[in-house]
GROMACS .gro file of C-alpha atoms in nm:
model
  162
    1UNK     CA    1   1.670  -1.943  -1.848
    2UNK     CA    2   1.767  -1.923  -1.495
    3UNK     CA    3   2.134  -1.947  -1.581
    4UNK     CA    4   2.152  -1.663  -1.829
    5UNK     CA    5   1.953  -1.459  -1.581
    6UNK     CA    6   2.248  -1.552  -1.354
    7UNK     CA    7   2.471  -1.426  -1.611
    8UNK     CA    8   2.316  -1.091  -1.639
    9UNK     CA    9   2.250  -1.021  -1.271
   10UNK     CA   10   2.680  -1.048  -1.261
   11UNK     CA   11   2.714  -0.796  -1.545
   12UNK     CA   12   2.504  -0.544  -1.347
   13UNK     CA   13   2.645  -0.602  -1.020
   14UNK     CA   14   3.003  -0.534  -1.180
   15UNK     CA   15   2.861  -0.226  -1.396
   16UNK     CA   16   3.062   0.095  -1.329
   17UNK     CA   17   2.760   0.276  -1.192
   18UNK     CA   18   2.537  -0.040  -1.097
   19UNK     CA   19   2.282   0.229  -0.956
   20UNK     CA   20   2.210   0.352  -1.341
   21UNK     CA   21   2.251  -0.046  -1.470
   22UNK     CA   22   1.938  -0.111  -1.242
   23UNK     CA   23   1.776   0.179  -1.342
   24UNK     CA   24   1.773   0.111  -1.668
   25UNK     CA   25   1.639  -0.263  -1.630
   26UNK     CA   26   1.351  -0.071  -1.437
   27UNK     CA   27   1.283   0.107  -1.731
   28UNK     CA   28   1.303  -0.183  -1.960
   29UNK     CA   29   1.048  -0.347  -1.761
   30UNK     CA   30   0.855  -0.021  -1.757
   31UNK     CA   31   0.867  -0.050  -2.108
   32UNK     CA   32   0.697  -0.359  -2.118
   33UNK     CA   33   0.393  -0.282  -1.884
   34UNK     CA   34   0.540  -0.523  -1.619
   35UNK     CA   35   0.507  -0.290  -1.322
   36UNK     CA   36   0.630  -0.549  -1.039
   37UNK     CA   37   0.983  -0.595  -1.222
   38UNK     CA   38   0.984  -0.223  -1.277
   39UNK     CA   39   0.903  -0.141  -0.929
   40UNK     CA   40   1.151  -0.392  -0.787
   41UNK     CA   41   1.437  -0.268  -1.004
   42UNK     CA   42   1.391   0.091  -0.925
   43UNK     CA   43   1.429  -0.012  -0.566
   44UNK     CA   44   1.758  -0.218  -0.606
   45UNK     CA   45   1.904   0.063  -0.835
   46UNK     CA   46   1.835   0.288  -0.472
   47UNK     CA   47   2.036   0.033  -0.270
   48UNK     CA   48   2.287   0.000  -0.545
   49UNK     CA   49   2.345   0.356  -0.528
   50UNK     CA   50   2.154   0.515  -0.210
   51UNK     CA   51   2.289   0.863  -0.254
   52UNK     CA   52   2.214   0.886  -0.620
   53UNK     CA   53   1.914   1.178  -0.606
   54UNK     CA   54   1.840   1.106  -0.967
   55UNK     CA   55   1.773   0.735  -0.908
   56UNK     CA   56   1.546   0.792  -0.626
   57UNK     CA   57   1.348   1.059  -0.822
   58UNK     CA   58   1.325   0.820  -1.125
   59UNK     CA   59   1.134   0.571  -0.831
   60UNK     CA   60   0.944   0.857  -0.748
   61UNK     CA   61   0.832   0.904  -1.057
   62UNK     CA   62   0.698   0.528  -1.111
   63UNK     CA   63   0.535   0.541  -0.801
   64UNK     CA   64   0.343   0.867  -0.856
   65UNK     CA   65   0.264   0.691  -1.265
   66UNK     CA   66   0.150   0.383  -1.069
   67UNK     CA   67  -0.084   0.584  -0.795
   68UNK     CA   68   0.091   0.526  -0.517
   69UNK     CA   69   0.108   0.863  -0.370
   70UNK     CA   70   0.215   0.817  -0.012
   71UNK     CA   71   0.526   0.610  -0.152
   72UNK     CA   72   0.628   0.838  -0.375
   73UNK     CA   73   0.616   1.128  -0.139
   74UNK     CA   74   0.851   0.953   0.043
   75UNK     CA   75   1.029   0.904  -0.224
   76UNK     CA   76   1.067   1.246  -0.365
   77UNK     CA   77   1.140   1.381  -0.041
   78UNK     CA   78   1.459   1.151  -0.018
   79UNK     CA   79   1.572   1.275  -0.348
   80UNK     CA   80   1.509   1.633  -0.228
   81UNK     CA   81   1.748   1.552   0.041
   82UNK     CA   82   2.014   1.415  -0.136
   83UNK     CA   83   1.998   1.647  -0.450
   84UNK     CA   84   2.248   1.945  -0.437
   85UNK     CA   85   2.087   2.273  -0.352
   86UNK     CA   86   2.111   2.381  -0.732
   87UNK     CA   87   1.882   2.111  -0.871
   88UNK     CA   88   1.502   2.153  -0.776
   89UNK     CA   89   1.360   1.900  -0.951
   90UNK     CA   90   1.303   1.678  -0.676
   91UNK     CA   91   1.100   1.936  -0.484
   92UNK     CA   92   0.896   2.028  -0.771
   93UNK     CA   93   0.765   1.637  -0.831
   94UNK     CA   94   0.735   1.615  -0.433
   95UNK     CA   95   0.506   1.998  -0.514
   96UNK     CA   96   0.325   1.794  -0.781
   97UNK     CA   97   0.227   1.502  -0.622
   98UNK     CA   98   0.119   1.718  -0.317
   99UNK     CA   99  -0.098   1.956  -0.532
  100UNK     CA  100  -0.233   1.583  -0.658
  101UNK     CA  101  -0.342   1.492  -0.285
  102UNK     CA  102  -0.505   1.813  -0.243
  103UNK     CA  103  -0.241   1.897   0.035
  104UNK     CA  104  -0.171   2.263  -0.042
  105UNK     CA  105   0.015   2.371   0.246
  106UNK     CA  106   0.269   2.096   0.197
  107UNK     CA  107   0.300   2.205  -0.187
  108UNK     CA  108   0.413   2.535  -0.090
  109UNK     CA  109   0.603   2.379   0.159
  110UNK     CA  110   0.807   2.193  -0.099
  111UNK     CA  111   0.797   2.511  -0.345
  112UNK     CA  112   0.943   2.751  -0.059
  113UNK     CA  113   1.271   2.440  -0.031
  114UNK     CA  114   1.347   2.506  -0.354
  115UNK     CA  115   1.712   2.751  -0.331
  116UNK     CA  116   1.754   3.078  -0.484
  117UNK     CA  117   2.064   2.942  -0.646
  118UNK     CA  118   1.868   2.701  -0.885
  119UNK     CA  119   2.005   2.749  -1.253
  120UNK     CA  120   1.781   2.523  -1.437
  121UNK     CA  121   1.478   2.446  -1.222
  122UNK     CA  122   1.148   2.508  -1.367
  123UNK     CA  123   0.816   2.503  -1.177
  124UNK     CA  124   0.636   2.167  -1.161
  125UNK     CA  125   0.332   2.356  -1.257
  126UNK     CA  126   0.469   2.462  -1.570
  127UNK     CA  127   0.691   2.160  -1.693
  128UNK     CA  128   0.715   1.854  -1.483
  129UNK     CA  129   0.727   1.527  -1.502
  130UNK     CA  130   0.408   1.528  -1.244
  131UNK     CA  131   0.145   1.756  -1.352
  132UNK     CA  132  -0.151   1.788  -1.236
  133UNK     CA  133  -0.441   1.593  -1.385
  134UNK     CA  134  -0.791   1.724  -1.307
  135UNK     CA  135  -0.950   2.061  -1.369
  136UNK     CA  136  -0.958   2.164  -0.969
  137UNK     CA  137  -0.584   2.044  -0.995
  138UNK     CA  138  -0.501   2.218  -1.261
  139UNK     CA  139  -0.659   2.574  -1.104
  140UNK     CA  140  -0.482   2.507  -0.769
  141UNK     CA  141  -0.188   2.459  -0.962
  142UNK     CA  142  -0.222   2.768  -1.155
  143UNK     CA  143  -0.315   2.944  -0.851
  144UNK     CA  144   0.015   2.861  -0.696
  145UNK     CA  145   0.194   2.983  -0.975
  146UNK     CA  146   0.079   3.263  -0.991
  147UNK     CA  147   0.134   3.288  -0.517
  148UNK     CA  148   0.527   3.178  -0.597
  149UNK     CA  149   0.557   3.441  -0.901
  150UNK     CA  150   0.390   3.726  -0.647
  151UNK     CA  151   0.717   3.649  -0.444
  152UNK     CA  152   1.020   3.583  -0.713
  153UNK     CA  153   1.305   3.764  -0.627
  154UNK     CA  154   1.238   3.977  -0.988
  155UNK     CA  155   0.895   4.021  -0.880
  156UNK     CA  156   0.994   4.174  -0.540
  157UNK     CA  157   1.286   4.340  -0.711
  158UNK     CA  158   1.062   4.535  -0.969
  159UNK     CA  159   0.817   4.607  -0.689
  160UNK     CA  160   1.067   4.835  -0.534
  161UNK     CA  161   1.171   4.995  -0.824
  162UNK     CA  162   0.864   5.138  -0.860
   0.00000   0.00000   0.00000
């Protein structure tokens, strides 16, 4: 009923973190295969909490599962600005869905963001939430693994050992 909706829309806007409340009503909806609810509650989570970089990646995410690549380019890139300079996963989605749109240059572009300082970060071509999904992407993907491992700082490092 409209009333307990009411009801429920007051719990979330009074929620500690209202940002992850909304977030997780996305996912509910996600749950359920309705993809307009989902959509629309990943977007008020972003408003609820506009410099929360995980929130903005989780849209990102849903928009690159949904096809809509231009959005969630724009999406991931906002997360990429607002994450701290230790987290890369941002930049390795925005990598993914770049490699997806056959835009190379702006892949690496994304890739060469990405801070020495990263502690956990992992390559979006080798575990991501966006991977790559046909057998061209999957080469070009591989091939940029193995461009980004020709320049790792251990890479270069054991080069000049030699």
């Amino acid at each position: 009923t409209e009333e307990s909706l009411a009801e429920i829309q007051q719990v979330m806007d009074h929620h500690p973190r209202p940002g992850d409340a909304y977030r997780a009503l996305a996912e509910v909806y996600e749950d359920a295969e309705d993809w307009e609810e989902a959509e629309r509650f990943y977007r008020v989570a972003t408003e609820m909490a506009p410099e929360d970089w995980s929130i903005w990646n989780s849209l990102g995410v849903f928009l690159f599962n949904e096809g809509k690549l231009d959005d969630a380019v724009e999406v991931f890139a906002r997360a990429g600005e607002l994450a701290p300079g230790s987290v890369s996963l941002p930049q390795e989605n925005l990598a993914g869905v770049e490699i997806q749109r056959g835009n190379i240059e702006a892949a690496l572009e994304a890739y060469e963001a990405i801070e020495d300082n990263v502690q956990d970060g992992t390559l979006a071509t080798q575990q991501s939430i966006v991977t790559p999904s046909t057998e061209e992407q999957i080469v070009t993907s591989a091939a940029l693994q193995l461009v980004i491992a020709q320049f790792s700082p251990q890479t270069v490092a054991d080069g000049a050992a030699q």
